[in-house]
């Protein structure tokens, strides 16, 4: 059975959308507001666009989804950075540049 170019394109889009959904589901488990907040919104976003047939529109939606994945990953990295910073630097030791220079000048 031979697939037409249109059918092959639809299957490629379908696979990309499924992979995007799986990535977002995986990222959603650690979402700061919780899985119960994230899941219904994720499902609603995908269900809202389930009837889109235009390949260009599908590409735009996939690109937007990939952008959201990167934003969530960045959010997690920032959260990790802040946690590590709190662990190793106390707020007492956080000096502004001007405070630091004043301290050095007073020690001289």
JSON list of C-alpha atoms in Angstrom, two decimals:
[
{"chain": "A", "resi": 1, "resn": "UNK", "atom": "CA", "xyz": [0.00, 0.00, 0.00]},
{"chain": "A", "resi": 2, "resn": "UNK", "atom": "CA", "xyz": [1.45, 3.32, -1.08]},
{"chain": "A", "resi": 3, "resn": "UNK", "atom": "CA", "xyz": [0.92, 6.45, 0.96]},
{"chain": "A", "resi": 4, "resn": "UNK", "atom": "CA", "xyz": [0.24, 9.71, -0.74]},
{"chain": "A", "resi": 5, "resn": "UNK", "atom": "CA", "xyz": [2.39, 12.70, 0.10]},
{"chain": "A", "resi": 6, "resn": "UNK", "atom": "CA", "xyz": [-0.53, 14.21, 2.02]},
{"chain": "A", "resi": 7, "resn": "UNK", "atom": "CA", "xyz": [-0.98, 11.06, 4.15]},
{"chain": "A", "resi": 8, "resn": "UNK", "atom": "CA", "xyz": [2.74, 10.86, 4.88]},
{"chain": "A", "resi": 9, "resn": "UNK", "atom": "CA", "xyz": [2.74, 14.51, 5.92]},
{"chain": "A", "resi": 10, "resn": "UNK", "atom": "CA", "xyz": [-0.23, 13.94, 8.21]},
{"chain": "A", "resi": 11, "resn": "UNK", "atom": "CA", "xyz": [1.50, 10.97, 9.85]},
{"chain": "A", "resi": 12, "resn": "UNK", "atom": "CA", "xyz": [4.67, 13.01, 10.38]},
{"chain": "A", "resi": 13, "resn": "UNK", "atom": "CA", "xyz": [2.67, 15.82, 11.98]},
{"chain": "A", "resi": 14, "resn": "UNK", "atom": "CA", "xyz": [0.78, 13.33, 14.11]},
{"chain": "A", "resi": 15, "resn": "UNK", "atom": "CA", "xyz": [4.02, 11.78, 15.40]},
{"chain": "A", "resi": 16, "resn": "UNK", "atom": "CA", "xyz": [5.50, 15.19, 16.17]},
{"chain": "A", "resi": 17, "resn": "UNK", "atom": "CA", "xyz": [2.36, 16.28, 18.03]},
{"chain": "A", "resi": 18, "resn": "UNK", "atom": "CA", "xyz": [2.32, 13.06, 20.07]},
{"chain": "A", "resi": 19, "resn": "UNK", "atom": "CA", "xyz": [6.00, 13.48, 20.96]},
{"chain": "A", "resi": 20, "resn": "UNK", "atom": "CA", "xyz": [5.38, 17.11, 21.94]},
{"chain": "A", "resi": 21, "resn": "UNK", "atom": "CA", "xyz": [2.48, 16.05, 24.16]},
{"chain": "A", "resi": 22, "resn": "UNK", "atom": "CA", "xyz": [4.60, 13.36, 25.81]},
{"chain": "A", "resi": 23, "resn": "UNK", "atom": "CA", "xyz": [7.39, 15.88, 26.46]},
{"chain": "A", "resi": 24, "resn": "UNK", "atom": "CA", "xyz": [4.96, 18.29, 28.06]},
{"chain": "A", "resi": 25, "resn": "UNK", "atom": "CA", "xyz": [3.38, 15.54, 30.16]},
{"chain": "A", "resi": 26, "resn": "UNK", "atom": "CA", "xyz": [6.83, 14.58, 31.42]},
{"chain": "A", "resi": 27, "resn": "UNK", "atom": "CA", "xyz": [7.71, 18.19, 32.23]},
{"chain": "A", "resi": 28, "resn": "UNK", "atom": "CA", "xyz": [4.33, 18.78, 33.83]},
{"chain": "A", "resi": 29, "resn": "UNK", "atom": "CA", "xyz": [4.96, 16.34, 36.66]},
{"chain": "A", "resi": 30, "resn": "UNK", "atom": "CA", "xyz": [7.42, 18.80, 38.22]},
{"chain": "A", "resi": 31, "resn": "UNK", "atom": "CA", "xyz": [5.45, 21.97, 37.45]},
{"chain": "A", "resi": 32, "resn": "UNK", "atom": "CA", "xyz": [5.55, 24.41, 40.41]},
{"chain": "A", "resi": 33, "resn": "UNK", "atom": "CA", "xyz": [1.76, 24.67, 40.66]},
{"chain": "A", "resi": 34, "resn": "UNK", "atom": "CA", "xyz": [1.40, 20.89, 40.55]},
{"chain": "A", "resi": 35, "resn": "UNK", "atom": "CA", "xyz": [0.31, 18.19, 38.16]},
{"chain": "A", "resi": 36, "resn": "UNK", "atom": "CA", "xyz": [-3.35, 18.75, 38.97]},
{"chain": "A", "resi": 37, "resn": "UNK", "atom": "CA", "xyz": [-3.00, 22.34, 37.72]},
{"chain": "A", "resi": 38, "resn": "UNK", "atom": "CA", "xyz": [-0.89, 21.51, 34.67]},
{"chain": "A", "resi": 39, "resn": "UNK", "atom": "CA", "xyz": [-2.67, 18.47, 33.20]},
{"chain": "A", "resi": 40, "resn": "UNK", "atom": "CA", "xyz": [-6.14, 19.94, 32.54]},
{"chain": "A", "resi": 41, "resn": "UNK", "atom": "CA", "xyz": [-4.62, 22.99, 30.88]},
{"chain": "A", "resi": 42, "resn": "UNK", "atom": "CA", "xyz": [-2.33, 20.87, 28.73]},
{"chain": "A", "resi": 43, "resn": "UNK", "atom": "CA", "xyz": [-5.21, 18.65, 27.65]},
{"chain": "A", "resi": 44, "resn": "UNK", "atom": "CA", "xyz": [-7.44, 21.65, 26.93]},
{"chain": "A", "resi": 45, "resn": "UNK", "atom": "CA", "xyz": [-4.75, 23.28, 24.78]},
{"chain": "A", "resi": 46, "resn": "UNK", "atom": "CA", "xyz": [-4.32, 20.16, 22.68]},
{"chain": "A", "resi": 47, "resn": "UNK", "atom": "CA", "xyz": [-8.05, 19.45, 22.44]},
{"chain": "A", "resi": 48, "resn": "UNK", "atom": "CA", "xyz": [-8.74, 23.02, 21.33]},
{"chain": "A", "resi": 49, "resn": "UNK", "atom": "CA", "xyz": [-6.58, 22.45, 18.25]},
{"chain": "A", "resi": 50, "resn": "UNK", "atom": "CA", "xyz": [-7.45, 18.81, 17.51]},
{"chain": "A", "resi": 51, "resn": "UNK", "atom": "CA", "xyz": [-9.42, 19.67, 14.36]},
{"chain": "A", "resi": 52, "resn": "UNK", "atom": "CA", "xyz": [-6.73, 21.77, 12.67]},
{"chain": "A", "resi": 53, "resn": "UNK", "atom": "CA", "xyz": [-5.97, 20.34, 9.23]},
{"chain": "A", "resi": 54, "resn": "UNK", "atom": "CA", "xyz": [-3.85, 23.08, 7.63]},
{"chain": "A", "resi": 55, "resn": "UNK", "atom": "CA", "xyz": [-0.19, 21.88, 7.57]},
{"chain": "A", "resi": 56, "resn": "UNK", "atom": "CA", "xyz": [1.16, 25.43, 8.02]},
{"chain": "A", "resi": 57, "resn": "UNK", "atom": "CA", "xyz": [-1.06, 26.04, 11.05]},
{"chain": "A", "resi": 58, "resn": "UNK", "atom": "CA", "xyz": [0.00, 22.67, 12.49]},
{"chain": "A", "resi": 59, "resn": "UNK", "atom": "CA", "xyz": [3.65, 23.66, 12.04]},
{"chain": "A", "resi": 60, "resn": "UNK", "atom": "CA", "xyz": [2.98, 26.96, 13.85]},
{"chain": "A", "resi": 61, "resn": "UNK", "atom": "CA", "xyz": [1.28, 25.14, 16.72]},
{"chain": "A", "resi": 62, "resn": "UNK", "atom": "CA", "xyz": [4.13, 22.63, 17.00]},
{"chain": "A", "resi": 63, "resn": "UNK", "atom": "CA", "xyz": [6.65, 25.49, 17.02]},
{"chain": "A", "resi": 64, "resn": "UNK", "atom": "CA", "xyz": [4.68, 27.21, 19.78]},
{"chain": "A", "resi": 65, "resn": "UNK", "atom": "CA", "xyz": [4.58, 23.96, 21.75]},
{"chain": "A", "resi": 66, "resn": "UNK", "atom": "CA", "xyz": [8.35, 23.56, 21.41]},
{"chain": "A", "resi": 67, "resn": "UNK", "atom": "CA", "xyz": [8.74, 27.14, 22.65]},
{"chain": "A", "resi": 68, "resn": "UNK", "atom": "CA", "xyz": [6.61, 26.27, 25.70]},
{"chain": "A", "resi": 69, "resn": "UNK", "atom": "CA", "xyz": [8.81, 23.22, 26.34]},
{"chain": "A", "resi": 70, "resn": "UNK", "atom": "CA", "xyz": [11.91, 25.43, 26.31]},
{"chain": "A", "resi": 71, "resn": "UNK", "atom": "CA", "xyz": [10.26, 27.96, 28.62]},
{"chain": "A", "resi": 72, "resn": "UNK", "atom": "CA", "xyz": [9.30, 25.27, 31.13]},
{"chain": "A", "resi": 73, "resn": "UNK", "atom": "CA", "xyz": [12.81, 23.81, 31.00]},
{"chain": "A", "resi": 74, "resn": "UNK", "atom": "CA", "xyz": [14.19, 27.30, 31.64]},
{"chain": "A", "resi": 75, "resn": "UNK", "atom": "CA", "xyz": [11.82, 27.72, 34.57]},
{"chain": "A", "resi": 76, "resn": "UNK", "atom": "CA", "xyz": [13.10, 24.47, 36.07]},
{"chain": "A", "resi": 77, "resn": "UNK", "atom": "CA", "xyz": [16.74, 25.47, 35.54]},
{"chain": "A", "resi": 78, "resn": "UNK", "atom": "CA", "xyz": [16.09, 28.82, 37.22]},
{"chain": "A", "resi": 79, "resn": "UNK", "atom": "CA", "xyz": [14.38, 27.09, 40.13]},
{"chain": "A", "resi": 80, "resn": "UNK", "atom": "CA", "xyz": [17.35, 24.74, 40.48]},
{"chain": "A", "resi": 81, "resn": "UNK", "atom": "CA", "xyz": [19.81, 27.65, 40.32]},
{"chain": "A", "resi": 82, "resn": "UNK", "atom": "CA", "xyz": [17.93, 29.58, 43.00]},
{"chain": "A", "resi": 83, "resn": "UNK", "atom": "CA", "xyz": [17.79, 26.52, 45.23]},
{"chain": "A", "resi": 84, "resn": "UNK", "atom": "CA", "xyz": [21.52, 25.94, 44.89]},
{"chain": "A", "resi": 85, "resn": "UNK", "atom": "CA", "xyz": [22.26, 29.61, 45.48]},
{"chain": "A", "resi": 86, "resn": "UNK", "atom": "CA", "xyz": [20.19, 29.59, 48.69]},
{"chain": "A", "resi": 87, "resn": "UNK", "atom": "CA", "xyz": [22.01, 26.49, 49.81]},
{"chain": "A", "resi": 88, "resn": "UNK", "atom": "CA", "xyz": [25.51, 27.88, 49.36]},
{"chain": "A", "resi": 89, "resn": "UNK", "atom": "CA", "xyz": [25.07, 31.62, 49.88]},
{"chain": "A", "resi": 90, "resn": "UNK", "atom": "CA", "xyz": [23.29, 33.02, 52.86]},
{"chain": "A", "resi": 91, "resn": "UNK", "atom": "CA", "xyz": [21.41, 36.30, 52.47]},
{"chain": "A", "resi": 92, "resn": "UNK", "atom": "CA", "xyz": [23.82, 37.87, 54.98]},
{"chain": "A", "resi": 93, "resn": "UNK", "atom": "CA", "xyz": [26.69, 37.31, 52.57]},
{"chain": "A", "resi": 94, "resn": "UNK", "atom": "CA", "xyz": [24.88, 38.85, 49.60]},
{"chain": "A", "resi": 95, "resn": "UNK", "atom": "CA", "xyz": [26.44, 42.27, 49.20]},
{"chain": "A", "resi": 96, "resn": "UNK", "atom": "CA", "xyz": [25.84, 44.77, 46.49]},
{"chain": "A", "resi": 97, "resn": "UNK", "atom": "CA", "xyz": [28.89, 46.07, 44.63]},
{"chain": "A", "resi": 98, "resn": "UNK", "atom": "CA", "xyz": [28.80, 49.39, 46.48]},
{"chain": "A", "resi": 99, "resn": "UNK", "atom": "CA", "xyz": [28.55, 47.63, 49.86]},
{"chain": "A", "resi": 100, "resn": "UNK", "atom": "CA", "xyz": [31.42, 45.37, 48.88]},
{"chain": "A", "resi": 101, "resn": "UNK", "atom": "CA", "xyz": [33.67, 48.26, 47.87]},
{"chain": "A", "resi": 102, "resn": "UNK", "atom": "CA", "xyz": [32.83, 50.14, 51.10]},
{"chain": "A", "resi": 103, "resn": "UNK", "atom": "CA", "xyz": [33.74, 47.06, 53.11]},
{"chain": "A", "resi": 104, "resn": "UNK", "atom": "CA", "xyz": [37.07, 46.70, 51.32]},
{"chain": "A", "resi": 105, "resn": "UNK", "atom": "CA", "xyz": [37.85, 50.40, 51.78]},
{"chain": "A", "resi": 106, "resn": "UNK", "atom": "CA", "xyz": [37.02, 50.23, 55.48]},
{"chain": "A", "resi": 107, "resn": "UNK", "atom": "CA", "xyz": [39.29, 47.20, 55.92]},
{"chain": "A", "resi": 108, "resn": "UNK", "atom": "CA", "xyz": [42.21, 49.09, 54.37]}
]
